[in-house]
Amino acid sequence: MNTLTLLPFIVLIAAMFLMTRSAKKKQQQAASMRNEVQPGSGVRTIGGMYATVKEVSEDTVLLDAGPGVDLLFAKNAIGAVLTDDEYNRIVHGIEHDLKADAHVVPDDASSLTETDEPAAAAASGDKAVDLGKKDVAEDGTADAEVAEAKTDEEPKKTDGDSEAK
């Protein structure tokens, strides 16, 4: 038999081996997660119910789903073990205070360009650059010029048949 004809079979066997290996790895991670469940931790069942672990035995878990509601589940029914912050956010609606943990990222770039202008000017020793724009507060004639320019222009209305292009 030619090695070229065996190549597709070898590739198929290798692919099947890799797929079963990754599935086994996921199953082992899930089993270790379920075995490390401790009383007091928040969990989500495979059915989507959120509860707190009350007791753990070899094959079962007693969950506290609410005041006076204790449910007995198989360990295999635990879908995920949640962190305290995640459990409180989902079940109780308590948001974790992000301001205490990290810097807040601004929504736009305006805060990146804002500086303390007197301190920056004193530090650099440079004068402000005049860009040729007139500030209304500096020159009171700017308002008069704008109003005069508006009255000089007449609105041009056309009906579509004019010679203007």
PDB file of C-alpha atoms in Angstrom:
ATOM      1  CA  MET A   1       0.000   0.000   0.000  1.00  0.00           C
ATOM      2  CA  ASN A   2       1.203   3.455  -0.811  1.00  0.00           C
ATOM      3  CA  THR A   3       2.006   5.942   2.002  1.00  0.00           C
ATOM      4  CA  LEU A   4      -0.017   8.590   0.186  1.00  0.00           C
ATOM      5  CA  THR A   5      -3.178   6.536   0.584  1.00  0.00           C
ATOM      6  CA  LEU A   6      -2.484   6.034   4.320  1.00  0.00           C
ATOM      7  CA  LEU A   7      -1.973   9.761   4.959  1.00  0.00           C
ATOM      8  CA  PRO A   8      -5.709  10.688   5.205  1.00  0.00           C
ATOM      9  CA  PHE A   9      -6.306   7.876   7.698  1.00  0.00           C
ATOM     10  CA  ILE A  10      -3.367   8.988   9.816  1.00  0.00           C
ATOM     11  CA  VAL A  11      -4.636  12.580   9.828  1.00  0.00           C
ATOM     12  CA  LEU A  12      -8.133  11.411  10.841  1.00  0.00           C
ATOM     13  CA  ILE A  13      -6.803   9.312  13.702  1.00  0.00           C
ATOM     14  CA  ALA A  14      -4.630  12.199  14.924  1.00  0.00           C
ATOM     15  CA  ALA A  15      -7.584  14.611  14.818  1.00  0.00           C
ATOM     16  CA  MET A  16      -9.793  12.188  16.753  1.00  0.00           C
ATOM     17  CA  PHE A  17      -7.043  11.731  19.345  1.00  0.00           C
ATOM     18  CA  LEU A  18      -6.686  15.497  19.819  1.00  0.00           C
ATOM     19  CA  MET A  19     -10.455  16.013  20.133  1.00  0.00           C
ATOM     20  CA  THR A  20     -10.891  13.286  22.733  1.00  0.00           C
ATOM     21  CA  ARG A  21      -7.868  14.575  24.639  1.00  0.00           C
ATOM     22  CA  SER A  22      -9.314  18.113  24.902  1.00  0.00           C
ATOM     23  CA  ALA A  23     -12.722  16.730  25.940  1.00  0.00           C
ATOM     24  CA  LYS A  24     -11.110  14.636  28.668  1.00  0.00           C
ATOM     25  CA  LYS A  25      -9.200  17.675  29.883  1.00  0.00           C
ATOM     26  CA  LYS A  26     -12.435  19.706  30.148  1.00  0.00           C
ATOM     27  CA  GLN A  27     -14.152  16.877  32.017  1.00  0.00           C
ATOM     28  CA  GLN A  28     -11.263  16.654  34.476  1.00  0.00           C
ATOM     29  CA  GLN A  29     -11.347  20.414  35.086  1.00  0.00           C
ATOM     30  CA  ALA A  30     -15.101  20.295  35.721  1.00  0.00           C
ATOM     31  CA  ALA A  31     -14.712  17.352  38.113  1.00  0.00           C
ATOM     32  CA  SER A  32     -11.941  19.093  40.056  1.00  0.00           C
ATOM     33  CA  MET A  33     -14.063  22.272  40.250  1.00  0.00           C
ATOM     34  CA  ARG A  34     -16.988  20.271  41.647  1.00  0.00           C
ATOM     35  CA  ASN A  35     -14.771  18.462  44.150  1.00  0.00           C
ATOM     36  CA  GLU A  36     -13.371  21.771  45.448  1.00  0.00           C
ATOM     37  CA  VAL A  37     -16.820  23.196  46.266  1.00  0.00           C
ATOM     38  CA  GLN A  38     -16.910  24.421  49.864  1.00  0.00           C
ATOM     39  CA  PRO A  39     -19.789  25.497  52.100  1.00  0.00           C
ATOM     40  CA  GLY A  40     -20.569  29.204  51.720  1.00  0.00           C
ATOM     41  CA  SER A  41     -19.572  29.528  48.074  1.00  0.00           C
ATOM     42  CA  GLY A  42     -22.060  30.640  45.430  1.00  0.00           C
ATOM     43  CA  VAL A  43     -22.830  28.242  42.601  1.00  0.00           C
ATOM     44  CA  ARG A  44     -24.895  28.049  39.412  1.00  0.00           C
ATOM     45  CA  THR A  45     -26.511  24.732  38.574  1.00  0.00           C
ATOM     46  CA  ILE A  46     -26.690  23.335  35.064  1.00  0.00           C
ATOM     47  CA  GLY A  47     -30.367  24.316  35.116  1.00  0.00           C
ATOM     48  CA  GLY A  48     -29.473  27.973  35.738  1.00  0.00           C
ATOM     49  CA  MET A  49     -30.390  28.233  39.442  1.00  0.00           C
ATOM     50  CA  TYR A  50     -28.135  30.329  41.693  1.00  0.00           C
ATOM     51  CA  ALA A  51     -27.658  29.168  45.289  1.00  0.00           C
ATOM     52  CA  THR A  52     -25.223  29.025  48.179  1.00  0.00           C
ATOM     53  CA  VAL A  53     -23.565  25.750  49.163  1.00  0.00           C
ATOM     54  CA  LYS A  54     -24.657  24.647  52.630  1.00  0.00           C
ATOM     55  CA  GLU A  55     -23.156  21.134  52.907  1.00  0.00           C
ATOM     56  CA  VAL A  56     -20.993  18.952  50.702  1.00  0.00           C
ATOM     57  CA  SER A  57     -20.952  15.148  50.771  1.00  0.00           C
ATOM     58  CA  GLU A  58     -19.282  12.603  48.499  1.00  0.00           C
ATOM     59  CA  ASP A  59     -21.816  12.651  45.650  1.00  0.00           C
ATOM     60  CA  THR A  60     -24.342  15.336  46.659  1.00  0.00           C
ATOM     61  CA  VAL A  61     -24.462  19.004  47.566  1.00  0.00           C
ATOM     62  CA  LEU A  62     -27.042  20.697  49.814  1.00  0.00           C
ATOM     63  CA  LEU A  63     -27.844  24.142  48.439  1.00  0.00           C
ATOM     64  CA  ASP A  64     -29.523  27.077  50.168  1.00  0.00           C
ATOM     65  CA  ALA A  65     -31.702  28.655  47.477  1.00  0.00           C
ATOM     66  CA  GLY A  66     -33.416  31.162  49.780  1.00  0.00           C
ATOM     67  CA  PRO A  67     -34.744  31.605  53.311  1.00  0.00           C
ATOM     68  CA  GLY A  68     -35.940  28.182  54.415  1.00  0.00           C
ATOM     69  CA  VAL A  69     -35.356  26.540  51.019  1.00  0.00           C
ATOM     70  CA  ASP A  70     -32.722  23.784  51.074  1.00  0.00           C
ATOM     71  CA  LEU A  71     -32.257  21.660  47.947  1.00  0.00           C
ATOM     72  CA  LEU A  72     -30.261  18.475  47.502  1.00  0.00           C
ATOM     73  CA  PHE A  73     -28.393  18.233  44.176  1.00  0.00           C
ATOM     74  CA  ALA A  74     -25.919  15.790  42.680  1.00  0.00           C
ATOM     75  CA  LYS A  75     -22.403  17.216  42.369  1.00  0.00           C
ATOM     76  CA  ASN A  76     -22.648  16.746  38.616  1.00  0.00           C
ATOM     77  CA  ALA A  77     -25.469  19.298  38.554  1.00  0.00           C
ATOM     78  CA  ILE A  78     -23.117  22.122  39.600  1.00  0.00           C
ATOM     79  CA  GLY A  79     -22.375  24.079  36.449  1.00  0.00           C
ATOM     80  CA  ALA A  80     -20.054  26.733  37.857  1.00  0.00           C
ATOM     81  CA  VAL A  81     -18.607  27.960  41.114  1.00  0.00           C
ATOM     82  CA  LEU A  82     -18.887  31.759  41.242  1.00  0.00           C
ATOM     83  CA  THR A  83     -16.689  34.325  42.942  1.00  0.00           C
ATOM     84  CA  ASP A  84     -18.252  36.309  45.783  1.00  0.00           C
ATOM     85  CA  ASP A  85     -18.411  39.498  43.692  1.00  0.00           C
ATOM     86  CA  GLU A  86     -20.050  37.743  40.756  1.00  0.00           C
ATOM     87  CA  TYR A  87     -22.568  35.931  42.980  1.00  0.00           C
ATOM     88  CA  ASN A  88     -23.543  39.169  44.798  1.00  0.00           C
ATOM     89  CA  ARG A  89     -23.874  41.047  41.505  1.00  0.00           C
ATOM     90  CA  ILE A  90     -26.155  38.407  39.983  1.00  0.00           C
ATOM     91  CA  VAL A  91     -28.248  37.355  42.973  1.00  0.00           C
ATOM     92  CA  HIS A  92     -28.422  40.475  45.142  1.00  0.00           C
ATOM     93  CA  GLY A  93     -27.788  43.159  42.528  1.00  0.00           C
ATOM     94  CA  ILE A  94     -24.820  44.512  44.456  1.00  0.00           C
ATOM     95  CA  GLU A  95     -22.260  46.112  42.172  1.00  0.00           C
ATOM     96  CA  HIS A  96     -18.634  45.977  43.178  1.00  0.00           C
ATOM     97  CA  ASP A  97     -17.077  49.426  43.724  1.00  0.00           C
ATOM     98  CA  LEU A  98     -14.760  49.744  40.745  1.00  0.00           C
ATOM     99  CA  LYS A  99     -13.569  53.228  41.709  1.00  0.00           C
ATOM    100  CA  ALA A 100     -11.740  51.896  44.726  1.00  0.00           C
ATOM    101  CA  ASP A 101      -9.873  49.251  42.727  1.00  0.00           C
ATOM    102  CA  ALA A 102      -8.649  50.924  39.568  1.00  0.00           C
ATOM    103  CA  HIS A 103      -8.457  54.152  37.642  1.00  0.00           C
ATOM    104  CA  VAL A 104     -11.535  55.059  35.644  1.00  0.00           C
ATOM    105  CA  VAL A 105     -10.998  55.215  31.906  1.00  0.00           C
ATOM    106  CA  PRO A 106     -12.623  58.313  30.374  1.00  0.00           C
ATOM    107  CA  ASP A 107     -15.303  57.951  27.717  1.00  0.00           C
ATOM    108  CA  ASP A 108     -13.635  60.457  25.420  1.00  0.00           C
ATOM    109  CA  ALA A 109     -10.236  62.039  24.887  1.00  0.00           C
ATOM    110  CA  SER A 110     -11.158  65.410  26.388  1.00  0.00           C
ATOM    111  CA  SER A 111      -9.715  64.549  29.782  1.00  0.00           C
ATOM    112  CA  LEU A 112      -6.438  63.609  28.128  1.00  0.00           C
ATOM    113  CA  THR A 113      -5.978  67.096  26.684  1.00  0.00           C
ATOM    114  CA  GLU A 114      -7.068  69.079  29.723  1.00  0.00           C
ATOM    115  CA  THR A 115      -4.193  70.526  31.712  1.00  0.00           C
ATOM    116  CA  ASP A 116      -3.757  72.956  34.521  1.00  0.00           C
ATOM    117  CA  GLU A 117      -3.076  75.935  32.206  1.00  0.00           C
ATOM    118  CA  PRO A 118      -1.467  78.384  34.678  1.00  0.00           C
ATOM    119  CA  ALA A 119       0.852  75.688  35.981  1.00  0.00           C
ATOM    120  CA  ALA A 120       1.668  74.476  32.478  1.00  0.00           C
ATOM    121  CA  ALA A 121       2.380  78.010  31.210  1.00  0.00           C
ATOM    122  CA  ALA A 122       4.558  78.810  34.211  1.00  0.00           C
ATOM    123  CA  ALA A 123       6.443  75.548  33.829  1.00  0.00           C
ATOM    124  CA  SER A 124       7.109  76.001  30.131  1.00  0.00           C
ATOM    125  CA  GLY A 125       7.722  79.763  30.221  1.00  0.00           C
ATOM    126  CA  ASP A 126       6.160  80.131  26.760  1.00  0.00           C
ATOM    127  CA  LYS A 127       3.563  82.699  25.836  1.00  0.00           C
ATOM    128  CA  ALA A 128       0.209  81.670  24.468  1.00  0.00           C
ATOM    129  CA  VAL A 129       0.217  81.461  20.681  1.00  0.00           C
ATOM    130  CA  ASP A 130      -2.215  83.786  18.895  1.00  0.00           C
ATOM    131  CA  LEU A 131      -3.999  81.826  16.197  1.00  0.00           C
ATOM    132  CA  GLY A 132      -5.760  84.856  14.781  1.00  0.00           C
ATOM    133  CA  LYS A 133      -9.141  84.061  16.270  1.00  0.00           C
ATOM    134  CA  LYS A 134     -11.056  86.891  17.870  1.00  0.00           C
ATOM    135  CA  ASP A 135     -12.471  86.211  21.266  1.00  0.00           C
ATOM    136  CA  VAL A 136     -15.797  87.864  22.038  1.00  0.00           C
ATOM    137  CA  ALA A 137     -14.698  88.764  25.550  1.00  0.00           C
ATOM    138  CA  GLU A 138     -11.540  90.518  24.277  1.00  0.00           C
ATOM    139  CA  ASP A 139     -13.084  92.481  21.447  1.00  0.00           C
ATOM    140  CA  GLY A 140     -16.610  93.848  21.806  1.00  0.00           C
ATOM    141  CA  THR A 141     -16.755  94.668  18.093  1.00  0.00           C
ATOM    142  CA  ALA A 142     -16.891  91.010  17.110  1.00  0.00           C
ATOM    143  CA  ASP A 143     -20.621  90.807  17.846  1.00  0.00           C
ATOM    144  CA  ALA A 144     -21.336  93.921  15.823  1.00  0.00           C
ATOM    145  CA  GLU A 145     -19.338  92.618  12.844  1.00  0.00           C
ATOM    146  CA  VAL A 146     -21.176  89.293  12.864  1.00  0.00           C
ATOM    147  CA  ALA A 147     -24.580  91.002  13.039  1.00  0.00           C
ATOM    148  CA  GLU A 148     -23.613  93.391  10.230  1.00  0.00           C
ATOM    149  CA  ALA A 149     -22.422  90.530   8.020  1.00  0.00           C
ATOM    150  CA  LYS A 150     -25.743  88.712   8.474  1.00  0.00           C
ATOM    151  CA  THR A 151     -27.814  91.736   7.432  1.00  0.00           C
ATOM    152  CA  ASP A 152     -25.695  92.374   4.308  1.00  0.00           C
ATOM    153  CA  GLU A 153     -26.414  88.935   2.884  1.00  0.00           C
ATOM    154  CA  GLU A 154     -29.849  88.411   1.410  1.00  0.00           C
ATOM    155  CA  PRO A 155     -31.207  84.921   1.348  1.00  0.00           C
ATOM    156  CA  LYS A 156     -31.250  83.595  -2.182  1.00  0.00           C
ATOM    157  CA  LYS A 157     -34.241  81.475  -3.005  1.00  0.00           C
ATOM    158  CA  THR A 158     -34.596  79.605  -6.222  1.00  0.00           C
ATOM    159  CA  ASP A 159     -37.374  77.566  -7.677  1.00  0.00           C
ATOM    160  CA  GLY A 160     -35.014  75.182  -9.423  1.00  0.00           C
ATOM    161  CA  ASP A 161     -35.243  76.913 -12.827  1.00  0.00           C
ATOM    162  CA  SER A 162     -32.617  79.556 -12.132  1.00  0.00           C
ATOM    163  CA  GLU A 163     -29.376  79.945 -13.969  1.00  0.00           C
ATOM    164  CA  ALA A 164     -27.265  79.268 -10.848  1.00  0.00           C
ATOM    165  CA  LYS A 165     -25.423  76.012 -11.020  1.00  0.00           C
TER     166      LYS A 165
END
